[in-house]
PDB file of C-alpha atoms in Angstrom:
ATOM      1  CA  ILE W   1      -2.319  -7.663  22.677  1.00  0.00           C
ATOM      2  CA  CYS W   2      -1.746 -10.576  20.309  1.00  0.00           C
ATOM      3  CA  ASP W   3       2.034 -10.697  20.089  1.00  0.00           C
ATOM      4  CA  HIS W   4       1.927 -13.728  17.809  1.00  0.00           C
ATOM      5  CA  ALA W   5      -0.263 -12.079  15.166  1.00  0.00           C
ATOM      6  CA  ARG W   6       1.291 -11.261  11.803  1.00  0.00           C
ATOM      7  CA  ILE W   7      -0.619  -8.005  11.563  1.00  0.00           C
ATOM      8  CA  GLY W   8       0.009  -4.892  13.583  1.00  0.00           C
ATOM      9  CA  ILE W   9      -2.369  -4.228  16.434  1.00  0.00           C
ATOM     10  CA  ALA W  10      -2.563  -1.057  18.494  1.00  0.00           C
ATOM     11  CA  GLU W  11      -4.928   0.256  21.135  1.00  0.00           C
ATOM     12  CA  ALA W  12      -5.435   4.000  21.549  1.00  0.00           C
ATOM     13  CA  ASP W  13      -7.371   6.249  23.918  1.00  0.00           C
ATOM     14  CA  GLU W  14      -9.935   8.896  22.975  1.00  0.00           C
ATOM     15  CA  ASN W  15      -7.162  11.379  22.125  1.00  0.00           C
ATOM     16  CA  GLY W  16      -5.421   8.917  19.809  1.00  0.00           C
ATOM     17  CA  ARG W  17      -2.619   8.256  22.300  1.00  0.00           C
ATOM     18  CA  ILE W  18      -1.241   4.759  21.842  1.00  0.00           C
ATOM     19  CA  LEU W  19      -1.767   2.557  24.895  1.00  0.00           C
ATOM     20  CA  ARG W  20      -0.410  -0.782  23.647  1.00  0.00           C
ATOM     21  CA  VAL W  21       1.059  -2.314  20.499  1.00  0.00           C
ATOM     22  CA  ASN W  22       2.018  -5.824  19.504  1.00  0.00           C
ATOM     23  CA  ASP W  23       5.329  -7.104  18.134  1.00  0.00           C
ATOM     24  CA  ALA W  24       4.105  -6.997  14.533  1.00  0.00           C
ATOM     25  CA  MET W  25       3.329  -3.290  14.867  1.00  0.00           C
ATOM     26  CA  CYS W  26       6.913  -2.727  15.968  1.00  0.00           C
ATOM     27  CA  ALA W  27       8.255  -4.784  13.056  1.00  0.00           C
ATOM     28  CA  ILE W  28       6.104  -2.916  10.514  1.00  0.00           C
ATOM     29  CA  THR W  29       7.069   0.539  11.770  1.00  0.00           C
ATOM     30  CA  GLY W  30      10.677  -0.154  12.749  1.00  0.00           C
ATOM     31  CA  PHE W  31      10.070   1.302  16.208  1.00  0.00           C
ATOM     32  CA  GLU W  32      10.423  -0.322  19.605  1.00  0.00           C
ATOM     33  CA  ARG W  33       7.310  -0.587  21.756  1.00  0.00           C
ATOM     34  CA  ASP W  34       8.540   2.209  24.051  1.00  0.00           C
ATOM     35  CA  ASP W  35       8.958   4.488  21.012  1.00  0.00           C
ATOM     36  CA  LEU W  36       5.275   4.114  20.075  1.00  0.00           C
ATOM     37  CA  VAL W  37       3.399   3.859  23.369  1.00  0.00           C
ATOM     38  CA  GLY W  38       2.487   7.276  24.713  1.00  0.00           C
ATOM     39  CA  HIS W  39       2.633   9.015  21.344  1.00  0.00           C
ATOM     40  CA  THR W  40      -0.448   9.664  19.241  1.00  0.00           C
ATOM     41  CA  MET W  41      -1.191   7.427  16.307  1.00  0.00           C
ATOM     42  CA  TYR W  42      -0.476  10.412  14.063  1.00  0.00           C
ATOM     43  CA  TYR W  43       3.087  10.737  15.417  1.00  0.00           C
ATOM     44  CA  ARG W  44       4.764   9.332  12.291  1.00  0.00           C
ATOM     45  CA  THR W  45       1.850   9.506   9.884  1.00  0.00           C
ATOM     46  CA  HIS W  46       2.837  11.274   6.668  1.00  0.00           C
ATOM     47  CA  PRO W  47       1.875  14.959   7.052  1.00  0.00           C
ATOM     48  CA  ASP W  48      -0.448  14.834   4.024  1.00  0.00           C
ATOM     49  CA  ASP W  49      -2.516  12.057   5.645  1.00  0.00           C
ATOM     50  CA  VAL W  50      -2.833  13.294   9.236  1.00  0.00           C
ATOM     51  CA  ALA W  51      -5.903  15.550   8.852  1.00  0.00           C
ATOM     52  CA  ARG W  52      -8.054  12.856   7.222  1.00  0.00           C
ATOM     53  CA  ASP W  53      -7.187  10.219   9.834  1.00  0.00           C
ATOM     54  CA  ARG W  54      -7.648  12.686  12.697  1.00  0.00           C
ATOM     55  CA  LEU W  55     -11.099  13.728  11.404  1.00  0.00           C
ATOM     56  CA  ASN W  56     -12.242  10.111  10.992  1.00  0.00           C
ATOM     57  CA  TYR W  57     -10.977   9.220  14.446  1.00  0.00           C
ATOM     58  CA  ARG W  58     -12.702  12.181  16.096  1.00  0.00           C
ATOM     59  CA  GLN W  59     -15.977  11.085  14.472  1.00  0.00           C
ATOM     60  CA  GLN W  60     -15.388   7.537  15.693  1.00  0.00           C
ATOM     61  CA  VAL W  61     -14.747   8.662  19.275  1.00  0.00           C
ATOM     62  CA  THR W  62     -17.815  10.924  19.379  1.00  0.00           C
ATOM     63  CA  GLY W  63     -20.102   8.167  18.108  1.00  0.00           C
ATOM     64  CA  GLY W  64     -20.467   9.138  14.462  1.00  0.00           C
ATOM     65  CA  TYR W  65     -19.531   5.572  13.622  1.00  0.00           C
ATOM     66  CA  ASP W  66     -17.934   2.612  15.351  1.00  0.00           C
ATOM     67  CA  ARG W  67     -15.274   1.792  12.780  1.00  0.00           C
ATOM     68  CA  TYR W  68     -13.539   3.103   9.717  1.00  0.00           C
ATOM     69  CA  ALA W  69     -10.838   1.992   7.323  1.00  0.00           C
ATOM     70  CA  ILE W  70      -8.115   4.171   5.901  1.00  0.00           C
ATOM     71  CA  GLU W  71      -5.014   3.778   3.785  1.00  0.00           C
ATOM     72  CA  LYS W  72      -2.296   6.160   4.851  1.00  0.00           C
ATOM     73  CA  ARG W  73       1.414   6.709   4.574  1.00  0.00           C
ATOM     74  CA  PHE W  74       3.677   6.243   7.565  1.00  0.00           C
ATOM     75  CA  VAL W  75       7.299   7.286   8.062  1.00  0.00           C
ATOM     76  CA  ARG W  76       9.250   4.366   9.529  1.00  0.00           C
ATOM     77  CA  LYS W  77      12.034   4.886  12.036  1.00  0.00           C
ATOM     78  CA  ASP W  78      14.582   4.480   9.202  1.00  0.00           C
ATOM     79  CA  GLY W  79      12.860   7.278   7.227  1.00  0.00           C
ATOM     80  CA  GLN W  80      11.266   5.006   4.640  1.00  0.00           C
ATOM     81  CA  VAL W  81       7.692   5.983   3.754  1.00  0.00           C
ATOM     82  CA  ILE W  82       5.385   2.967   3.703  1.00  0.00           C
ATOM     83  CA  TRP W  83       1.660   2.525   3.062  1.00  0.00           C
ATOM     84  CA  LEU W  84      -0.557   1.138   5.803  1.00  0.00           C
ATOM     85  CA  SER W  85      -4.081  -0.202   5.690  1.00  0.00           C
ATOM     86  CA  VAL W  86      -5.749   0.608   9.007  1.00  0.00           C
ATOM     87  CA  LEU W  87      -9.046  -0.682  10.351  1.00  0.00           C
ATOM     88  CA  SER W  88     -10.010   1.287  13.460  1.00  0.00           C
ATOM     89  CA  SER W  89     -12.768  -0.181  15.658  1.00  0.00           C
ATOM     90  CA  SER W  90     -14.319   1.262  18.808  1.00  0.00           C
ATOM     91  CA  VAL W  91     -14.575  -0.531  22.126  1.00  0.00           C
ATOM     92  CA  ARG W  92     -17.448   0.972  24.110  1.00  0.00           C
ATOM     93  CA  ASP W  93     -18.958   0.316  27.521  1.00  0.00           C
ATOM     94  CA  ARG W  94     -22.570  -0.829  28.066  1.00  0.00           C
ATOM     95  CA  ASP W  95     -23.778   2.769  27.879  1.00  0.00           C
ATOM     96  CA  GLY W  96     -22.074   3.339  24.531  1.00  0.00           C
ATOM     97  CA  ASN W  97     -19.247   5.450  25.920  1.00  0.00           C
ATOM     98  CA  PHE W  98     -15.967   5.194  24.047  1.00  0.00           C
ATOM     99  CA  GLN W  99     -13.338   3.271  26.027  1.00  0.00           C
ATOM    100  CA  TYR W 100     -10.537   2.829  23.483  1.00  0.00           C
ATOM    101  CA  CYS W 101     -10.012   1.843  19.886  1.00  0.00           C
ATOM    102  CA  LEU W 102      -8.449  -1.250  18.458  1.00  0.00           C
ATOM    103  CA  ARG W 103      -6.512  -0.643  15.245  1.00  0.00           C
ATOM    104  CA  VAL W 104      -5.476  -3.454  12.937  1.00  0.00           C
ATOM    105  CA  ILE W 105      -2.598  -2.441  10.672  1.00  0.00           C
ATOM    106  CA  GLN W 106      -1.166  -4.061   7.551  1.00  0.00           C
ATOM    107  CA  ASP W 107       1.764  -2.921   5.425  1.00  0.00           C
ATOM    108  CA  ILE W 108       0.360  -2.555   1.893  1.00  0.00           C
ATOM    109  CA  THR W 109       3.397  -0.851   0.338  1.00  0.00           C
ATOM    110  CA  GLU W 110       3.991  -3.628  -2.204  1.00  0.00           C
ATOM    111  CA  ARG W 111       0.396  -3.473  -3.417  1.00  0.00           C
ATOM    112  CA  LYS W 112       0.470   0.324  -3.698  1.00  0.00           C
ATOM    113  CA  THR W 113       3.745   0.176  -5.635  1.00  0.00           C
ATOM    114  CA  ALA W 114       2.351  -2.482  -8.006  1.00  0.00           C
ATOM    115  CA  ASP W 115      -0.826  -0.426  -8.550  1.00  0.00           C
ATOM    116  CA  ARG W 116       1.226   2.675  -9.301  1.00  0.00           C
ATOM    117  CA  ASP W 117       3.477   0.767 -11.722  1.00  0.00           C
ATOM    118  CA  ALA W 118       0.466  -0.788 -13.477  1.00  0.00           C
ATOM    119  CA  ALA W 119      -1.109   2.647 -13.920  1.00  0.00           C
ATOM    120  CA  LYS W 120       2.027   3.852 -15.726  1.00  0.00           C
ATOM    121  CA  THR W 121       1.761   1.176 -18.404  1.00  0.00           C
TER     122      THR W 121
END
């Protein structure tokens, strides 16, 4: 996976188990690669956001759609809750069978904080 990218990239299997991540994903989440690989992508997702992401992903895997975008909270290794923008795209074989997903992740915490502060004024 693109280790020189400035955005987080993860690949996951049909059950949402993380197969690979890049260095940026580790930097965003505060976890080492070995801490993420093998866990599901919901492992440190904020509990209030798990069901929505899981439902979207299940629909993606079963062919309901090939991609979706979601904004969700994530609990970093240090306990800080951050906001992530996730674009999840399917990789399928010639017959249309799901092989894995590619997820592009950006930390949007600053934007979410600014939006919240602007709404208060």
